[in-house]
mmCIF file with all atom_site columns, C-alpha atoms and ligand atoms in Angstrom:
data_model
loop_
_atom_site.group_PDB
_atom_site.id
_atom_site.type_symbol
_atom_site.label_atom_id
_atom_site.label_alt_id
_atom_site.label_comp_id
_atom_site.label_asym_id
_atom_site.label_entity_id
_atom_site.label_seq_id
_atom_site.pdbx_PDB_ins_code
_atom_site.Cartn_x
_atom_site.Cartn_y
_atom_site.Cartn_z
_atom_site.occupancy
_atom_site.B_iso_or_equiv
_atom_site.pdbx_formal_charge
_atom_site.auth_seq_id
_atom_site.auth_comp_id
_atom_site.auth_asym_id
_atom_site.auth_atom_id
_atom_site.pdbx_PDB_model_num
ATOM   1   C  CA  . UNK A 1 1   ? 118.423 75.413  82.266 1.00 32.00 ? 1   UNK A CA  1
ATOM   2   C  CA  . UNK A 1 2   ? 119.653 74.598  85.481 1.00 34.00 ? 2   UNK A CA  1
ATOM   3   C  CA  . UNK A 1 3   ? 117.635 75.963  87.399 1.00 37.00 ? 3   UNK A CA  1
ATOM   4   C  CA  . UNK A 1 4   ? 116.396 73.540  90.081 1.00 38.00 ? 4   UNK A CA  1
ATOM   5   C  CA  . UNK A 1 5   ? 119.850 73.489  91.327 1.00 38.00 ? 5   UNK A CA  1
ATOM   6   C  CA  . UNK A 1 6   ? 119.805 77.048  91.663 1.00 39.00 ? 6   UNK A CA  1
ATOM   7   C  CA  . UNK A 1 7   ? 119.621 78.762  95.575 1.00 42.00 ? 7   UNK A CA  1
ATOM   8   C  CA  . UNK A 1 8   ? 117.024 81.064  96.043 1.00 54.00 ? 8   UNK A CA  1
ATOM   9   C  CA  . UNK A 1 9   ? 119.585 84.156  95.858 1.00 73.00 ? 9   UNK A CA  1
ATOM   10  C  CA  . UNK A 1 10  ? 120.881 83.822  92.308 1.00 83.00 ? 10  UNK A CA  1
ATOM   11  C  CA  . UNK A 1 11  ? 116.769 83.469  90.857 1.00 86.00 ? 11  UNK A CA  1
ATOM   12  C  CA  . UNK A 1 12  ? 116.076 86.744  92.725 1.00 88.00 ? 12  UNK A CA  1
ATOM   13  C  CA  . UNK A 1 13  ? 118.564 88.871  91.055 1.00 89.00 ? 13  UNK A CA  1
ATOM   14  C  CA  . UNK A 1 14  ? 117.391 87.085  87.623 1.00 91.00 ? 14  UNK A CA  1
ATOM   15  C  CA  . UNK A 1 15  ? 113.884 88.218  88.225 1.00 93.00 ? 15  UNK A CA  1
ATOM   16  C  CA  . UNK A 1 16  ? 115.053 91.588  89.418 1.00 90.00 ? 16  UNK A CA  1
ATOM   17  C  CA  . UNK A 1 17  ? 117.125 91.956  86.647 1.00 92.00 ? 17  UNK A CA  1
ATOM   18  C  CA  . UNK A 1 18  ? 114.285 90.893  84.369 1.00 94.00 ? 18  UNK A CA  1
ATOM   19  C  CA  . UNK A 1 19  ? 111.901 93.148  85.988 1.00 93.00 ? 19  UNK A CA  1
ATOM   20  C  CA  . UNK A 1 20  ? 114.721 96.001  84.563 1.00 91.00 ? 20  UNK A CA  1
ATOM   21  C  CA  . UNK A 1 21  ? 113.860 94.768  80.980 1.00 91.00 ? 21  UNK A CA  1
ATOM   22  C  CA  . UNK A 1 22  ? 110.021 94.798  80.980 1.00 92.00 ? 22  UNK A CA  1
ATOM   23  C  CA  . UNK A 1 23  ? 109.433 97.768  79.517 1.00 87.00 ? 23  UNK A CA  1
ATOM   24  C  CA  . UNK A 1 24  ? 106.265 100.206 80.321 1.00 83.00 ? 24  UNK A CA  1
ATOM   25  C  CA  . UNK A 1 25  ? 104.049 99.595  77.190 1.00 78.00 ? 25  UNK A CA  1
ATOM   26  C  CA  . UNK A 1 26  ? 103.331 102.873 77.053 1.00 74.00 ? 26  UNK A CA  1
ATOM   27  C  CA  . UNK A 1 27  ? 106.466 104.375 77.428 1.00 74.00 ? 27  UNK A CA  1
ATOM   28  C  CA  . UNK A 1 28  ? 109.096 102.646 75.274 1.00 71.00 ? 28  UNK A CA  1
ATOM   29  C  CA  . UNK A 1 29  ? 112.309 102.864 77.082 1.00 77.00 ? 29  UNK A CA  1
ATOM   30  C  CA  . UNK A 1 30  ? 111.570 102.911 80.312 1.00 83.00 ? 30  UNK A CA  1
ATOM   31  C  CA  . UNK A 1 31  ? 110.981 100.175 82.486 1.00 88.00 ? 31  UNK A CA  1
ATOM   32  C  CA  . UNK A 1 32  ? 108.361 99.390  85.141 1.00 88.00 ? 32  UNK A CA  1
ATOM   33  C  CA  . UNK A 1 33  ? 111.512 98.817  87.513 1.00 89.00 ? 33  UNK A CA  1
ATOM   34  C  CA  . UNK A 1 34  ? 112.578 102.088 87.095 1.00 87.00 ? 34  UNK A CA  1
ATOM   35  C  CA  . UNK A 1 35  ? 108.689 103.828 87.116 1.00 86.00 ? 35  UNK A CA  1
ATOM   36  C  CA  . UNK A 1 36  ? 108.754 102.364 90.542 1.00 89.00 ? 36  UNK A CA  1
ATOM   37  C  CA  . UNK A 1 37  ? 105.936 100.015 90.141 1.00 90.00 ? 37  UNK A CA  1
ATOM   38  C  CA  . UNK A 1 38  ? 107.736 96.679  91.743 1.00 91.00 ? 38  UNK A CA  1
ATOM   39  C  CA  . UNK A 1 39  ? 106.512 96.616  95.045 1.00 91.00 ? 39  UNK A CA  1
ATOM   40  C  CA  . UNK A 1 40  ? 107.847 92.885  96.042 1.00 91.00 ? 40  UNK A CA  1
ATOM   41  C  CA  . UNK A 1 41  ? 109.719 89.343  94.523 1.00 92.00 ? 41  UNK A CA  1
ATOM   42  C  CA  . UNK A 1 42  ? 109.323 86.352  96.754 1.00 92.00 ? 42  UNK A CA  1
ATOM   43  C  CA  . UNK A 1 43  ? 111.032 83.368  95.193 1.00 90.00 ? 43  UNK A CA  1
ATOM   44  C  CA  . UNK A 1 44  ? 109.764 80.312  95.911 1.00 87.00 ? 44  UNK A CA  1
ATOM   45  C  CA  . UNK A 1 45  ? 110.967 76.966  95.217 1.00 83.00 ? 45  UNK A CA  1
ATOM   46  C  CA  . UNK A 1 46  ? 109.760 76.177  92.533 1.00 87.00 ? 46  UNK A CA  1
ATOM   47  C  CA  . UNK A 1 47  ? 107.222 79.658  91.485 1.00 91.00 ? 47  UNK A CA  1
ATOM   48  C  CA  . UNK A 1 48  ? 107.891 83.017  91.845 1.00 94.00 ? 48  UNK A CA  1
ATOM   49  C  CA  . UNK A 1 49  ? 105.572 85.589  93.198 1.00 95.00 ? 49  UNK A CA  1
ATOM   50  C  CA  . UNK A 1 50  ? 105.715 89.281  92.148 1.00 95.00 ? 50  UNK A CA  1
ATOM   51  C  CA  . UNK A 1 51  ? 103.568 91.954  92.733 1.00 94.00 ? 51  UNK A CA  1
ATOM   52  C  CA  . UNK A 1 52  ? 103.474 95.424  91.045 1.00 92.00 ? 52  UNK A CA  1
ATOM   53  C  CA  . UNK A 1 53  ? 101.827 99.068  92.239 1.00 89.00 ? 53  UNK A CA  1
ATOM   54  C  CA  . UNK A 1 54  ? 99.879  99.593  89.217 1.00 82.00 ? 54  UNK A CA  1
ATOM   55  C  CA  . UNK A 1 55  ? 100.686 103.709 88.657 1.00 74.00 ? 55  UNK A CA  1
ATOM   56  C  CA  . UNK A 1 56  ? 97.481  104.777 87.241 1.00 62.00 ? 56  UNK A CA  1
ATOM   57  C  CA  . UNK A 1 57  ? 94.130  103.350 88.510 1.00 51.00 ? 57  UNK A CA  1
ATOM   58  C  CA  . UNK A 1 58  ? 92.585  102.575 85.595 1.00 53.00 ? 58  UNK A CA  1
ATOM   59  C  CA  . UNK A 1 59  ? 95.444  102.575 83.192 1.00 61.00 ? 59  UNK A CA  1
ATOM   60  C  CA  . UNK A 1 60  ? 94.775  100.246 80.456 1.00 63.00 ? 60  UNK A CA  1
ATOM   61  C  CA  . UNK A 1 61  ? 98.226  98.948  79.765 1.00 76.00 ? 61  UNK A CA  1
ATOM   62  C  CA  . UNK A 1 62  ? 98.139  96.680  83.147 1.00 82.00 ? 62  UNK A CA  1
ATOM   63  C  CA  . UNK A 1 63  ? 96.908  93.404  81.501 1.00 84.00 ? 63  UNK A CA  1
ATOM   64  C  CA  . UNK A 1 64  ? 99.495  93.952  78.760 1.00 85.00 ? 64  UNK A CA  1
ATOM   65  C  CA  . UNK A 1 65  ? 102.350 94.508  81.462 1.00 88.00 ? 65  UNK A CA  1
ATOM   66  C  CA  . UNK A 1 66  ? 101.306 91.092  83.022 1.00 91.00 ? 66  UNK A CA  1
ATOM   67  C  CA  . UNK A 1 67  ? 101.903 89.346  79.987 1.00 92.00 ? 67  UNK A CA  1
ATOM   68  C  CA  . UNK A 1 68  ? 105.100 90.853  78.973 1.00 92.00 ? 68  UNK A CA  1
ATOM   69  C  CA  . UNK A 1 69  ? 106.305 90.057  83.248 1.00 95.00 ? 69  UNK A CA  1
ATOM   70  C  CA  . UNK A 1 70  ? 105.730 86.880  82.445 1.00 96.00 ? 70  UNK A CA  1
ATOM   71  C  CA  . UNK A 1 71  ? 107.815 86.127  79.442 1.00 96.00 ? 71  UNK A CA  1
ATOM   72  C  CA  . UNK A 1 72  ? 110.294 87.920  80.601 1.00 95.00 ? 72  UNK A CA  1
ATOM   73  C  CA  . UNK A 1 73  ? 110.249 86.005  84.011 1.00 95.00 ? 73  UNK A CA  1
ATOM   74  C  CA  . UNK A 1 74  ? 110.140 83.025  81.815 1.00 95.00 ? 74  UNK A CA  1
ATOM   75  C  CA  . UNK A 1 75  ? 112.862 83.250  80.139 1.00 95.00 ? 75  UNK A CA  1
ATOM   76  C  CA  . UNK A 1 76  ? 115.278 84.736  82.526 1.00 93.00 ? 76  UNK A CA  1
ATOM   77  C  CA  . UNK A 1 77  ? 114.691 82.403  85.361 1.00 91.00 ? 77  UNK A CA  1
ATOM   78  C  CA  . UNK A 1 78  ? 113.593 78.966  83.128 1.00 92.00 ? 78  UNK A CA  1
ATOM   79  C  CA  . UNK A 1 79  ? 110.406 79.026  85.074 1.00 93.00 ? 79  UNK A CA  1
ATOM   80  C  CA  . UNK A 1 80  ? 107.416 77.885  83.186 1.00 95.00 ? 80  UNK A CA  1
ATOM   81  C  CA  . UNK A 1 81  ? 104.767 80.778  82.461 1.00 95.00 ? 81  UNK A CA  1
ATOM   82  C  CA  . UNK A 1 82  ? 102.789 78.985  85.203 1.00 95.00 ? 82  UNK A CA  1
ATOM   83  C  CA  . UNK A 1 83  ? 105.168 79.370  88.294 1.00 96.00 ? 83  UNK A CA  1
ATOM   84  C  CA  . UNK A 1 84  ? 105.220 82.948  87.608 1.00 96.00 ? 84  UNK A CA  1
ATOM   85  C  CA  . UNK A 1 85  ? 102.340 84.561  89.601 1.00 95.00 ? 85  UNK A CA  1
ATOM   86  C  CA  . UNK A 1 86  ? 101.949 88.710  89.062 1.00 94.00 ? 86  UNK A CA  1
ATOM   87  C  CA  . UNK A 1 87  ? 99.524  90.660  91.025 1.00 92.00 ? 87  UNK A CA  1
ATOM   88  C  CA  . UNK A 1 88  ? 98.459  94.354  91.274 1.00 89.00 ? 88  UNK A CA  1
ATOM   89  C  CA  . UNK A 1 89  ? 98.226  95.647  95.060 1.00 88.00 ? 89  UNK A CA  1
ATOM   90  C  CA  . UNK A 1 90  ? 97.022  99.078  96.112 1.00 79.00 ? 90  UNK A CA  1
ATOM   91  C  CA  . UNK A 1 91  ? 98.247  97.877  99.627 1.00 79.00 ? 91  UNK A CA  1
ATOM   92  C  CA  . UNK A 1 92  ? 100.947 100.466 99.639 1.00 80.00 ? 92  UNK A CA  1
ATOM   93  C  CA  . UNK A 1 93  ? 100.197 103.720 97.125 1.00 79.00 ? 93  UNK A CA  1
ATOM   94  C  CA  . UNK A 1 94  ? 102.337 104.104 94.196 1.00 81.00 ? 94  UNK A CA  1
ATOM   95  C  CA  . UNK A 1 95  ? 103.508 107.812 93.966 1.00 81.00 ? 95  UNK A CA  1
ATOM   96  C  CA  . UNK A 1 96  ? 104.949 109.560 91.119 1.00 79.00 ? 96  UNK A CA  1
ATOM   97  C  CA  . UNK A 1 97  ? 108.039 110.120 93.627 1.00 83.00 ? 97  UNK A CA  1
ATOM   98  C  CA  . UNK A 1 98  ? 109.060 106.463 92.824 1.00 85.00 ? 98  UNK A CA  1
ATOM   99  C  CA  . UNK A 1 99  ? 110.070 107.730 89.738 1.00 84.00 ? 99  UNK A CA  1
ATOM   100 C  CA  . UNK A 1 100 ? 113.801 106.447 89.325 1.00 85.00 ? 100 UNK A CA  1
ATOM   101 C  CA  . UNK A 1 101 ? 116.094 109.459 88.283 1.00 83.00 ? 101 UNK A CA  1
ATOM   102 C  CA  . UNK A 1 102 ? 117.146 107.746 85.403 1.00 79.00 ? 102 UNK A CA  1
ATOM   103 C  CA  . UNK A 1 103 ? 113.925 107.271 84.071 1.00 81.00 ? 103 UNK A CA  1
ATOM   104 C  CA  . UNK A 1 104 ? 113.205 110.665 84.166 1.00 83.00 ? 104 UNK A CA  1
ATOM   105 C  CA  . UNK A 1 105 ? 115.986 111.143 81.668 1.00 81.00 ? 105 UNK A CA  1
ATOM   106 C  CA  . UNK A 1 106 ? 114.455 108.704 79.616 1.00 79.00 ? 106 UNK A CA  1
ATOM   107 C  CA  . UNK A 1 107 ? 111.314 110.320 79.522 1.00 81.00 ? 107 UNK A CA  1
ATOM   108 C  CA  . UNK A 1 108 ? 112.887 113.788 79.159 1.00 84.00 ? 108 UNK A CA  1
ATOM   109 C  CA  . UNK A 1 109 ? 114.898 112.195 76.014 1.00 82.00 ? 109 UNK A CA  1
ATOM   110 C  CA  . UNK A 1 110 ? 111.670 111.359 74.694 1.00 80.00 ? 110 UNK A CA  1
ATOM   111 C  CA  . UNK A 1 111 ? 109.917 114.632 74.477 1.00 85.00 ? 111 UNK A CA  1
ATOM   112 C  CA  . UNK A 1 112 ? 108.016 113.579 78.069 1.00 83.00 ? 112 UNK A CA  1
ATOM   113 C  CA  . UNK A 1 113 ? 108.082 115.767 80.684 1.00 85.00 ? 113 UNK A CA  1
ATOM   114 C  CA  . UNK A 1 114 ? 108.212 113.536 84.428 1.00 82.00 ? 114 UNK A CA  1
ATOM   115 C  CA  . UNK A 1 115 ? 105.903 114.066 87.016 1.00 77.00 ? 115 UNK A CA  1
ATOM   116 C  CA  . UNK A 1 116 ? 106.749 116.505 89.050 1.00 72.00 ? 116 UNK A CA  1
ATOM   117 C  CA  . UNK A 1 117 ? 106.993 116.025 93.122 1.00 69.00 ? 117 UNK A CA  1
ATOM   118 C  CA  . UNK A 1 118 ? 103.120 114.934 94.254 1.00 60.00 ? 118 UNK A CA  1
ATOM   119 C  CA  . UNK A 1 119 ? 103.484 117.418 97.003 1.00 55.00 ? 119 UNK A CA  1
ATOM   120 C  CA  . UNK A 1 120 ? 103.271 119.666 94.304 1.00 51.00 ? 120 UNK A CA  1
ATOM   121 C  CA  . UNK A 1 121 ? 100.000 118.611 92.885 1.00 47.00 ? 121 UNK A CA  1
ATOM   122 C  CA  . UNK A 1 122 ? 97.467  118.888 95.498 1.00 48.00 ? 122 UNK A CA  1
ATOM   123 C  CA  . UNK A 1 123 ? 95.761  121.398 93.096 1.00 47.00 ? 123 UNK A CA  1
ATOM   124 C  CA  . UNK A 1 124 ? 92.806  120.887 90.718 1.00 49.00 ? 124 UNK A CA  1
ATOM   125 C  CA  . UNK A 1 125 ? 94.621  122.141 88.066 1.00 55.00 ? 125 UNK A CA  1
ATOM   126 C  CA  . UNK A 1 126 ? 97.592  120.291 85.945 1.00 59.00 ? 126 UNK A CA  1
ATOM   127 C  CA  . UNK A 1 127 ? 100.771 121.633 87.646 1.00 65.00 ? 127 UNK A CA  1
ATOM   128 C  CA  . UNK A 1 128 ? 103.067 123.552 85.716 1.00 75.00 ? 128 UNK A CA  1
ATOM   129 C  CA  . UNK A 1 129 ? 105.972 121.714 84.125 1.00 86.00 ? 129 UNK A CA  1
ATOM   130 C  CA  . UNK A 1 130 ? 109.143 122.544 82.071 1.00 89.00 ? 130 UNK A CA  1
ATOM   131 C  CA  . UNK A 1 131 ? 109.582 121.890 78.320 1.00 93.00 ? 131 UNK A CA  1
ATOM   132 C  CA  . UNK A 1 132 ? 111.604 118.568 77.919 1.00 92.00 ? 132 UNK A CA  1
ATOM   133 C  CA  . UNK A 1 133 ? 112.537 120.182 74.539 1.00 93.00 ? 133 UNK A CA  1
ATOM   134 C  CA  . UNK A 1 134 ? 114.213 123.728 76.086 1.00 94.00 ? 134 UNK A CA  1
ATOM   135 C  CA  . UNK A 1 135 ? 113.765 123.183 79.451 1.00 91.00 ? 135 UNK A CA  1
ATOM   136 C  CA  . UNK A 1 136 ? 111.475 126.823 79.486 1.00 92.00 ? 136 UNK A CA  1
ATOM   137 C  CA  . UNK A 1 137 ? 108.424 127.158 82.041 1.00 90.00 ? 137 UNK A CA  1
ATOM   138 C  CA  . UNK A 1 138 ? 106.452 128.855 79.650 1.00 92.00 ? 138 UNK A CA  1
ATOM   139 C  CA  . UNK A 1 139 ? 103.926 126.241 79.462 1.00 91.00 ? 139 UNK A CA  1
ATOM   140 C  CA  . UNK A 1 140 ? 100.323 125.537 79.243 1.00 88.00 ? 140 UNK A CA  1
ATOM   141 C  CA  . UNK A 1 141 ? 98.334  122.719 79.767 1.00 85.00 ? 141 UNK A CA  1
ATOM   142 C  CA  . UNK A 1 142 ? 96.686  121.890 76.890 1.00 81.00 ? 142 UNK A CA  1
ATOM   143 C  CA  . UNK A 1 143 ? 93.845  119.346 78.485 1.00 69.00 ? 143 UNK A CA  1
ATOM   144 C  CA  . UNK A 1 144 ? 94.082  117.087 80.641 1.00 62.00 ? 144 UNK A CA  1
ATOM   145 C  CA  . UNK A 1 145 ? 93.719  114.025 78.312 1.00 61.00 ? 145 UNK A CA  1
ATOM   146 C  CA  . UNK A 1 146 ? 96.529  112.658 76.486 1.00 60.00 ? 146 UNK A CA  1
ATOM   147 C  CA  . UNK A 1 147 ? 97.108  109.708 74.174 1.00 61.00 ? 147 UNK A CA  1
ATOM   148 C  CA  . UNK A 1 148 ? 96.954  108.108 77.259 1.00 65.00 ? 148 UNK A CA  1
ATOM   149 C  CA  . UNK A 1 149 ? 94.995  108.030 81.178 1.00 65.00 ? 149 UNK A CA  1
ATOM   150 C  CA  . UNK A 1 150 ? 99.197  108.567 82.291 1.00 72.00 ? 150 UNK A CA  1
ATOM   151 C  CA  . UNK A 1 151 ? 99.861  111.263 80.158 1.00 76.00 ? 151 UNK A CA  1
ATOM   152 C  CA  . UNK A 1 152 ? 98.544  115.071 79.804 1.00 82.00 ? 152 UNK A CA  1
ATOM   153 C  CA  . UNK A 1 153 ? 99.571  117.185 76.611 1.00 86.00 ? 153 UNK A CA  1
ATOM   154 C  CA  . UNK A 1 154 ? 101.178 120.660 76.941 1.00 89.00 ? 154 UNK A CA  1
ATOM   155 C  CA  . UNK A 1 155 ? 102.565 123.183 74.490 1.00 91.00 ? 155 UNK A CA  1
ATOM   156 C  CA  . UNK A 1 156 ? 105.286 125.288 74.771 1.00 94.00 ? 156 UNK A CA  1
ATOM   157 C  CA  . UNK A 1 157 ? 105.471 128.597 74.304 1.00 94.00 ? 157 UNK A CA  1
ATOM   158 C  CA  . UNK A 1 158 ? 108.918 129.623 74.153 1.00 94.00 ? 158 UNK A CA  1
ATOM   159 C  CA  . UNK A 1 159 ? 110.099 126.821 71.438 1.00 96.00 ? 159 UNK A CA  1
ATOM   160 C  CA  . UNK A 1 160 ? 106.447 126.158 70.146 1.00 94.00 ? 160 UNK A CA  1
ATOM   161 C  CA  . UNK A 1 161 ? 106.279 122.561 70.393 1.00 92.00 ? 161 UNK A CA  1
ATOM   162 C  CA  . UNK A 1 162 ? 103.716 120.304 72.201 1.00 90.00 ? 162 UNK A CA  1
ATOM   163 C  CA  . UNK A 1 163 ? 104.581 117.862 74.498 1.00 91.00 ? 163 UNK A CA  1
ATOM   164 C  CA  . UNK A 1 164 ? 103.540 115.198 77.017 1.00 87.00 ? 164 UNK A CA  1
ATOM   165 C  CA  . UNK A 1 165 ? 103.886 114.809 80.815 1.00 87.00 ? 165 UNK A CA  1
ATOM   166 C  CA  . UNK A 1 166 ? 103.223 112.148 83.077 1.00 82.00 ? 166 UNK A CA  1
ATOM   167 C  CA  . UNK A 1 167 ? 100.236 113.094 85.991 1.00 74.00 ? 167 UNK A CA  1
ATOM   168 C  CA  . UNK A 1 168 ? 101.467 113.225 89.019 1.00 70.00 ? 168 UNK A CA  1
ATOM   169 C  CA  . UNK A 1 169 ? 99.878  111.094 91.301 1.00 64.00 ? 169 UNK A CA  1
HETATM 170 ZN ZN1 . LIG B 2 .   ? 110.203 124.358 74.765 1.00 50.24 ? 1   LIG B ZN1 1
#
């Protein structure tokens, strides 16, 4: 690869564009640039800096998320594993409102309801959400741990099957 002769321009896209195929390891499908969670890509000469709002404090998939950055960095920019630096920050607050519309599709396609607006969750009880299967708001919560720290488990009432949505944060 070419990519020492490359301006800085062209390696940003690659890494944004990368960033759109890293896929949330917990959510197949849907991509930590579309949950929101890129918070800034500096290209440097010769490294590349990126740093990610982790969406769940204490959501185990982070270290796995790194690791799958990275190769995908890797190989779209020609950048050795090395160059590629990825950091969490908590210096700005990653809200479920980052939430890319289209990724709430992909979720809905997926049987997972998306989180609704955080101004709507300033309650101690999980918020009411619609079936992803038929759309119906006859809901309940069915605890507040899912399969995983990101994810609740509801059932629905009107079409009888259970479901997951993301917390709202
Ligand atoms: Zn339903």
């Amino acid at each position: 690869m070419v990519a020492a002769a490359a301006p800085r321009e062209p390696r940003a896209r690659q890494v944004v564009a990368a960033l759109a195929q890293v896929m949330d390891p917990e959510m197949p499908g849907v991509s930590i640039a579309a949950l929101g969670m890129v918070h800034a890509v500096e290209v440097e000469r010769d490294h590349v800096h990126i740093t990610l709002l982790p969406t769940f404090v204490g959501c185990p998939a982070l270290d796995v998320m790194r690791a799958n950055v990275v190769s995908q960095v890797s190989r779209a920019t020609g950048l050795v594993p090395d160059a590629i630096m990825v950091e969490y920050s908590a210096a700005v607050p990653w809200t479920s409102d980052r939430v890319a519309p289209s990724c709430h599709r992909a979720l809905l396609s997926r049987g997972i309801a998306p989180p609704p607006p955080a101004a709507d969750s300033i309650m101690t009880e999980m918020p009411h959400v619609a079936c992803p299967w038929c759309g119906s708001a006859d809901t309940v919560s069915e605890g507040v741990f899912g399969p995983t720290a990101c994810r609740s488990l509801y059932y629905c009432r009107a079409c009888r099957n259970p479901f997951e949505a993301m917390k709202p944060v």
